[in-house]
């Protein structure tokens, strides 16, 4: 659900780039020795927003004398930039393509959780009346996607499956909003996009899925912490991890209620949100080697494309594991 700014048009450095927007909660009386954990999130951070809306973490962390401060971001990369420069302690989920950019900039981050694979939550779509019926027919066509996003990686894999490369298509680097407009007026032949935009264009514009991420791109969501904080407060990570797991279980067990709650927050109807949620697992689990291996493949693919400025070694990043 997050998109990345064009990395060729910005320096990938962390020097005050992140603009924080705090969502203040009601005042809570705290002991003098209480500290604060600062958590960054996006509108796509369903589980963390669920916990925030119910002050679940505030209640759970109170015995540890930890207060919670919330900061909202419009996309994943500025969120991780703030994490790296010390303005945040924990990050809610970001899409799988985001951490490699932060690591390429030298960020010191600890992976502390993932949502299990949701490969059908992103796909390449065409219009219902499009003559394109196979991936090979993408050759010579104009394809819209967000540069450096997970959709970009999926497109690379889709093209490789068809025996094509980026040189065989005409890339249209567009934000989801601009890509939707271009798709509907027919100025692009295909669009690579993720939920809930995917569910919206299917329901509202009758788009047809040409290929989703099954066996190509897992579309995991990653939760990260500032490494100094992860080392100092593993007890906080353990508690947050447990609450995220419970939130995910509730969302999946109560799809209608969850969609009705979340839809107004992201400006979509509840039916579209429920359709999108059916494709996302919301299953929070420890970070495993499969997830890190795919992070490395994404990083290597973007390095080969010249999108990342240098090679990234994902395995060098710390991983927190629940007891």
GROMACS .gro file of C-alpha atoms in nm:
model
  323
    1UNK     CA    1   0.000   0.000   0.000
    2UNK     CA    2   0.304   0.240   0.035
    3UNK     CA    3   0.490   0.385  -0.257
    4UNK     CA    4   0.853   0.500  -0.281
    5UNK     CA    5   0.975   0.826  -0.421
    6UNK     CA    6   1.193   0.797  -0.731
    7UNK     CA    7   1.536   0.709  -0.589
    8UNK     CA    8   1.708   0.858  -0.896
    9UNK     CA    9   1.568   1.200  -0.803
   10UNK     CA   10   1.680   1.212  -0.445
   11UNK     CA   11   1.991   1.142  -0.243
   12UNK     CA   12   1.952   0.833  -0.031
   13UNK     CA   13   2.078   0.984   0.290
   14UNK     CA   14   1.928   1.027   0.633
   15UNK     CA   15   1.963   1.388   0.733
   16UNK     CA   16   1.641   1.532   0.861
   17UNK     CA   17   1.431   1.418   0.566
   18UNK     CA   18   1.156   1.264   0.772
   19UNK     CA   19   0.863   1.483   0.866
   20UNK     CA   20   0.674   1.349   1.163
   21UNK     CA   21   0.303   1.396   1.223
   22UNK     CA   22   0.211   1.295   1.573
   23UNK     CA   23  -0.136   1.160   1.637
   24UNK     CA   24  -0.186   1.260   1.998
   25UNK     CA   25  -0.369   1.033   2.235
   26UNK     CA   26  -0.554   1.144   2.548
   27UNK     CA   27  -0.322   1.244   2.828
   28UNK     CA   28  -0.223   0.964   3.063
   29UNK     CA   29  -0.083   1.025   3.413
   30UNK     CA   30   0.263   0.870   3.426
   31UNK     CA   31   0.525   0.809   3.688
   32UNK     CA   32   0.834   1.024   3.678
   33UNK     CA   33   1.051   0.733   3.566
   34UNK     CA   34   0.825   0.640   3.273
   35UNK     CA   35   0.987   0.642   2.930
   36UNK     CA   36   0.829   0.671   2.587
   37UNK     CA   37   0.839   0.437   2.288
   38UNK     CA   38   0.791   0.623   1.960
   39UNK     CA   39   0.609   0.424   1.692
   40UNK     CA   40   0.580   0.518   1.325
   41UNK     CA   41   0.296   0.392   1.105
   42UNK     CA   42   0.115   0.449   0.775
   43UNK     CA   43  -0.250   0.421   0.671
   44UNK     CA   44  -0.161   0.073   0.540
   45UNK     CA   45  -0.046  -0.031   0.890
   46UNK     CA   46  -0.373  -0.205   0.969
   47UNK     CA   47  -0.262  -0.399   1.275
   48UNK     CA   48  -0.077  -0.113   1.441
   49UNK     CA   49  -0.367   0.125   1.373
   50UNK     CA   50  -0.602  -0.130   1.528
   51UNK     CA   51  -0.389  -0.134   1.844
   52UNK     CA   52  -0.364   0.245   1.842
   53UNK     CA   53  -0.739   0.294   1.809
   54UNK     CA   54  -0.799   0.085   2.122
   55UNK     CA   55  -0.496   0.205   2.322
   56UNK     CA   56  -0.399  -0.160   2.356
   57UNK     CA   57  -0.027  -0.091   2.374
   58UNK     CA   58  -0.074   0.190   2.624
   59UNK     CA   59  -0.247  -0.050   2.862
   60UNK     CA   60  -0.010  -0.340   2.799
   61UNK     CA   61   0.306  -0.133   2.840
   62UNK     CA   62   0.194   0.054   3.149
   63UNK     CA   63   0.331  -0.214   3.388
   64UNK     CA   64   0.669  -0.165   3.221
   65UNK     CA   65   0.638   0.212   3.278
   66UNK     CA   66   0.646   0.277   2.905
   67UNK     CA   67   0.428   0.538   2.738
   68UNK     CA   68   0.344   0.531   2.364
   69UNK     CA   69   0.385   0.816   2.117
   70UNK     CA   70   0.243   0.777   1.764
   71UNK     CA   71   0.372   0.932   1.440
   72UNK     CA   72   0.198   0.894   1.103
   73UNK     CA   73   0.383   0.887   0.769
   74UNK     CA   74   0.259   0.895   0.411
   75UNK     CA   75   0.503   0.627   0.291
   76UNK     CA   76   0.748   0.369   0.415
   77UNK     CA   77   1.087   0.514   0.329
   78UNK     CA   78   1.056   0.840   0.530
   79UNK     CA   79   0.935   0.624   0.818
   80UNK     CA   80   1.254   0.416   0.811
   81UNK     CA   81   1.462   0.731   0.764
   82UNK     CA   82   1.321   0.864   1.091
   83UNK     CA   83   1.387   0.528   1.256
   84UNK     CA   84   1.750   0.545   1.149
   85UNK     CA   85   1.819   0.900   1.265
   86UNK     CA   86   1.675   0.834   1.609
   87UNK     CA   87   1.336   1.003   1.579
   88UNK     CA   88   1.151   0.671   1.616
   89UNK     CA   89   1.202   0.350   1.810
   90UNK     CA   90   0.967   0.110   1.629
   91UNK     CA   91   0.821   0.091   1.281
   92UNK     CA   92   0.487  -0.060   1.192
   93UNK     CA   93   0.485  -0.272   0.879
   94UNK     CA   94   0.640  -0.154   0.553
   95UNK     CA   95   0.623  -0.327   0.217
   96UNK     CA   96   0.900  -0.570   0.124
   97UNK     CA   97   1.079  -0.335  -0.117
   98UNK     CA   98   1.130  -0.059   0.140
   99UNK     CA   99   1.399  -0.200   0.378
  100UNK     CA  100   1.660  -0.255   0.104
  101UNK     CA  101   1.657   0.119   0.025
  102UNK     CA  102   1.709   0.206   0.390
  103UNK     CA  103   1.988  -0.053   0.419
  104UNK     CA  104   2.156   0.086   0.106
  105UNK     CA  105   2.172   0.418   0.286
  106UNK     CA  106   2.346   0.259   0.584
  107UNK     CA  107   2.051   0.235   0.820
  108UNK     CA  108   2.098   0.044   1.145
  109UNK     CA  109   1.772  -0.147   1.177
  110UNK     CA  110   1.659  -0.467   1.343
  111UNK     CA  111   1.394  -0.687   1.185
  112UNK     CA  112   1.151  -0.787   1.462
  113UNK     CA  113   0.846  -0.935   1.285
  114UNK     CA  114   0.688  -1.010   0.950
  115UNK     CA  115   0.344  -1.080   0.816
  116UNK     CA  116   0.350  -1.408   0.627
  117UNK     CA  117   0.339  -1.412   0.248
  118UNK     CA  118   0.040  -1.255   0.071
  119UNK     CA  119   0.140  -1.305  -0.295
  120UNK     CA  120  -0.207  -1.241  -0.439
  121UNK     CA  121  -0.222  -0.897  -0.273
  122UNK     CA  122  -0.037  -0.746  -0.570
  123UNK     CA  123  -0.078  -0.813  -0.940
  124UNK     CA  124  -0.046  -0.683  -1.293
  125UNK     CA  125  -0.386  -0.588  -1.433
  126UNK     CA  126  -0.528  -0.498  -1.773
  127UNK     CA  127  -0.865  -0.362  -1.872
  128UNK     CA  128  -1.141  -0.617  -1.918
  129UNK     CA  129  -1.160  -0.551  -2.293
  130UNK     CA  130  -0.781  -0.559  -2.341
  131UNK     CA  131  -0.653  -0.793  -2.613
  132UNK     CA  132  -0.363  -0.883  -2.384
  133UNK     CA  133  -0.416  -1.238  -2.260
  134UNK     CA  134  -0.058  -1.355  -2.198
  135UNK     CA  135   0.252  -1.210  -2.039
  136UNK     CA  136   0.437  -1.232  -2.371
  137UNK     CA  137   0.190  -0.979  -2.512
  138UNK     CA  138   0.328  -0.714  -2.280
  139UNK     CA  139   0.616  -0.670  -2.526
  140UNK     CA  140   0.614  -0.319  -2.664
  141UNK     CA  141   0.337  -0.210  -2.426
  142UNK     CA  142   0.331   0.082  -2.184
  143UNK     CA  143   0.315  -0.053  -1.827
  144UNK     CA  144   0.250   0.163  -1.520
  145UNK     CA  145   0.407   0.101  -1.178
  146UNK     CA  146   0.572   0.282  -0.890
  147UNK     CA  147   0.948   0.285  -0.936
  148UNK     CA  148   1.133   0.111  -0.656
  149UNK     CA  149   0.815  -0.033  -0.501
  150UNK     CA  150   0.729  -0.398  -0.456
  151UNK     CA  151   0.526  -0.371  -0.777
  152UNK     CA  152   0.850  -0.290  -0.959
  153UNK     CA  153   1.007  -0.611  -0.834
  154UNK     CA  154   0.697  -0.810  -0.928
  155UNK     CA  155   0.714  -0.664  -1.279
  156UNK     CA  156   1.077  -0.773  -1.313
  157UNK     CA  157   0.976  -1.127  -1.216
  158UNK     CA  158   0.670  -1.125  -1.444
  159UNK     CA  159   0.879  -1.016  -1.740
  160UNK     CA  160   1.146  -1.277  -1.667
  161UNK     CA  161   0.876  -1.547  -1.658
  162UNK     CA  162   0.771  -1.439  -2.007
  163UNK     CA  163   1.130  -1.425  -2.136
  164UNK     CA  164   1.123  -1.045  -2.145
  165UNK     CA  165   1.316  -0.764  -1.975
  166UNK     CA  166   1.246  -0.401  -1.896
  167UNK     CA  167   1.390  -0.314  -2.236
  168UNK     CA  168   1.097  -0.495  -2.398
  169UNK     CA  169   0.831  -0.265  -2.248
  170UNK     CA  170   0.775   0.108  -2.211
  171UNK     CA  171   0.787   0.182  -1.835
  172UNK     CA  172   0.550   0.446  -1.698
  173UNK     CA  173   0.669   0.543  -1.350
  174UNK     CA  174   0.349   0.662  -1.183
  175UNK     CA  175   0.204   0.693  -0.835
  176UNK     CA  176  -0.105   0.480  -0.768
  177UNK     CA  177  -0.339   0.777  -0.816
  178UNK     CA  178  -0.181   0.883  -1.146
  179UNK     CA  179  -0.155   0.522  -1.265
  180UNK     CA  180  -0.526   0.461  -1.194
  181UNK     CA  181  -0.621   0.761  -1.408
  182UNK     CA  182  -0.387   0.654  -1.688
  183UNK     CA  183  -0.517   0.298  -1.672
  184UNK     CA  184  -0.881   0.403  -1.697
  185UNK     CA  185  -0.828   0.637  -1.990
  186UNK     CA  186  -0.624   0.375  -2.176
  187UNK     CA  187  -0.290   0.556  -2.188
  188UNK     CA  188  -0.119   0.254  -2.032
  189UNK     CA  189  -0.184  -0.105  -2.137
  190UNK     CA  190  -0.121  -0.259  -1.794
  191UNK     CA  191  -0.072  -0.158  -1.434
  192UNK     CA  192   0.123  -0.333  -1.157
  193UNK     CA  193  -0.040  -0.251  -0.825
  194UNK     CA  194  -0.104  -0.372  -0.469
  195UNK     CA  195  -0.404  -0.384  -0.238
  196UNK     CA  196  -0.623  -0.202  -0.158
  197UNK     CA  197  -0.569  -0.021  -0.490
  198UNK     CA  198  -0.586  -0.360  -0.661
  199UNK     CA  199  -0.922  -0.446  -0.505
  200UNK     CA  200  -1.052  -0.097  -0.585
  201UNK     CA  201  -0.967  -0.110  -0.956
  202UNK     CA  202  -1.110  -0.460  -0.982
  203UNK     CA  203  -1.439  -0.361  -0.820
  204UNK     CA  204  -1.473  -0.009  -0.958
  205UNK     CA  205  -1.313  -0.033  -1.302
  206UNK     CA  206  -1.362  -0.403  -1.380
  207UNK     CA  207  -0.989  -0.464  -1.419
  208UNK     CA  208  -0.871  -0.813  -1.509
  209UNK     CA  209  -0.573  -0.974  -1.333
  210UNK     CA  210  -0.314  -1.091  -1.585
  211UNK     CA  211  -0.072  -1.231  -1.324
  212UNK     CA  212  -0.046  -1.201  -0.948
  213UNK     CA  213   0.259  -1.260  -0.731
  214UNK     CA  214   0.208  -1.633  -0.674
  215UNK     CA  215   0.547  -1.808  -0.694
  216UNK     CA  216   0.705  -1.480  -0.805
  217UNK     CA  217   0.687  -1.227  -0.522
  218UNK     CA  218   0.568  -1.313  -0.172
  219UNK     CA  219   0.465  -0.962  -0.065
  220UNK     CA  220   0.554  -0.989   0.301
  221UNK     CA  221   0.518  -0.693   0.533
  222UNK     CA  222   0.817  -0.615   0.757
  223UNK     CA  223   0.827  -0.464   1.107
  224UNK     CA  224   1.153  -0.298   1.211
  225UNK     CA  225   1.309  -0.136   1.515
  226UNK     CA  226   1.599   0.098   1.569
  227UNK     CA  227   1.882  -0.138   1.659
  228UNK     CA  228   1.989   0.050   1.976
  229UNK     CA  229   1.630   0.034   2.103
  230UNK     CA  230   1.593  -0.334   2.013
  231UNK     CA  231   1.906  -0.412   2.214
  232UNK     CA  232   1.795  -0.204   2.511
  233UNK     CA  233   1.426  -0.298   2.530
  234UNK     CA  234   1.367  -0.652   2.404
  235UNK     CA  235   1.087  -0.672   2.660
  236UNK     CA  236   0.895  -0.398   2.475
  237UNK     CA  237   0.948  -0.574   2.142
  238UNK     CA  238   0.816  -0.897   2.290
  239UNK     CA  239   0.502  -0.729   2.417
  240UNK     CA  240   0.437  -0.540   2.090
  241UNK     CA  241   0.497  -0.858   1.892
  242UNK     CA  242   0.240  -1.048   2.096
  243UNK     CA  243  -0.023  -0.775   2.058
  244UNK     CA  244   0.035  -0.758   1.682
  245UNK     CA  245  -0.023  -1.132   1.656
  246UNK     CA  246  -0.350  -1.102   1.846
  247UNK     CA  247  -0.462  -0.808   1.633
  248UNK     CA  248  -0.395  -1.006   1.314
  249UNK     CA  249  -0.595  -1.299   1.444
  250UNK     CA  250  -0.889  -1.072   1.523
  251UNK     CA  251  -0.883  -0.903   1.179
  252UNK     CA  252  -0.894  -1.240   1.002
  253UNK     CA  253  -1.160  -1.383   1.234
  254UNK     CA  254  -1.386  -1.077   1.196
  255UNK     CA  255  -1.354  -0.966   0.830
  256UNK     CA  256  -1.677  -0.768   0.812
  257UNK     CA  257  -1.624  -0.579   1.135
  258UNK     CA  258  -1.259  -0.515   1.050
  259UNK     CA  259  -1.346  -0.375   0.707
  260UNK     CA  260  -1.622  -0.152   0.847
  261UNK     CA  261  -1.374  -0.013   1.102
  262UNK     CA  262  -1.085   0.039   0.858
  263UNK     CA  263  -1.269   0.164   0.545
  264UNK     CA  264  -1.331   0.523   0.667
  265UNK     CA  265  -0.966   0.557   0.764
  266UNK     CA  266  -0.843   0.492   0.409
  267UNK     CA  267  -1.132   0.642   0.211
  268UNK     CA  268  -1.268   0.322   0.057
  269UNK     CA  269  -1.594   0.135   0.090
  270UNK     CA  270  -1.606  -0.156   0.333
  271UNK     CA  271  -1.663  -0.418   0.062
  272UNK     CA  272  -1.342  -0.316  -0.118
  273UNK     CA  273  -1.143  -0.321   0.205
  274UNK     CA  274  -1.282  -0.665   0.292
  275UNK     CA  275  -1.186  -0.795  -0.054
  276UNK     CA  276  -0.833  -0.663  -0.005
  277UNK     CA  277  -0.810  -0.807   0.346
  278UNK     CA  278  -0.900  -1.152   0.217
  279UNK     CA  279  -0.573  -1.154   0.022
  280UNK     CA  280  -0.353  -1.028   0.304
  281UNK     CA  281  -0.273  -1.285   0.571
  282UNK     CA  282  -0.219  -1.051   0.867
  283UNK     CA  283  -0.037  -1.348   1.020
  284UNK     CA  284   0.244  -1.203   1.231
  285UNK     CA  285   0.538  -1.436   1.278
  286UNK     CA  286   0.912  -1.429   1.353
  287UNK     CA  287   1.146  -1.318   1.076
  288UNK     CA  288   1.275  -1.630   0.900
  289UNK     CA  289   1.544  -1.708   0.645
  290UNK     CA  290   1.291  -1.731   0.360
  291UNK     CA  291   1.186  -1.372   0.420
  292UNK     CA  292   1.544  -1.247   0.445
  293UNK     CA  293   1.646  -1.441   0.135
  294UNK     CA  294   1.371  -1.267  -0.062
  295UNK     CA  295   1.482  -0.932   0.080
  296UNK     CA  296   1.823  -1.009  -0.066
  297UNK     CA  297   1.674  -1.100  -0.405
  298UNK     CA  298   1.481  -0.774  -0.414
  299UNK     CA  299   1.793  -0.578  -0.322
  300UNK     CA  300   2.002  -0.757  -0.585
  301UNK     CA  301   1.737  -0.702  -0.853
  302UNK     CA  302   1.722  -0.330  -0.779
  303UNK     CA  303   2.101  -0.304  -0.769
  304UNK     CA  304   2.121  -0.471  -1.110
  305UNK     CA  305   1.866  -0.220  -1.241
  306UNK     CA  306   2.070   0.072  -1.107
  307UNK     CA  307   1.793   0.170  -0.865
  308UNK     CA  308   1.999   0.100  -0.553
  309UNK     CA  309   2.335   0.281  -0.539
  310UNK     CA  310   2.528  -0.010  -0.393
  311UNK     CA  311   2.503  -0.375  -0.301
  312UNK     CA  312   2.311  -0.453   0.017
  313UNK     CA  313   2.383  -0.747   0.245
  314UNK     CA  314   2.054  -0.812   0.423
  315UNK     CA  315   2.201  -1.087   0.643
  316UNK     CA  316   2.419  -0.827   0.814
  317UNK     CA  317   2.110  -0.674   0.977
  318UNK     CA  318   2.014  -0.795   1.326
  319UNK     CA  319   1.700  -1.005   1.371
  320UNK     CA  320   1.505  -1.011   1.697
  321UNK     CA  321   1.340  -1.341   1.784
  322UNK     CA  322   1.064  -1.399   2.039
  323UNK     CA  323   1.159  -1.622   2.330
   0.00000   0.00000   0.00000
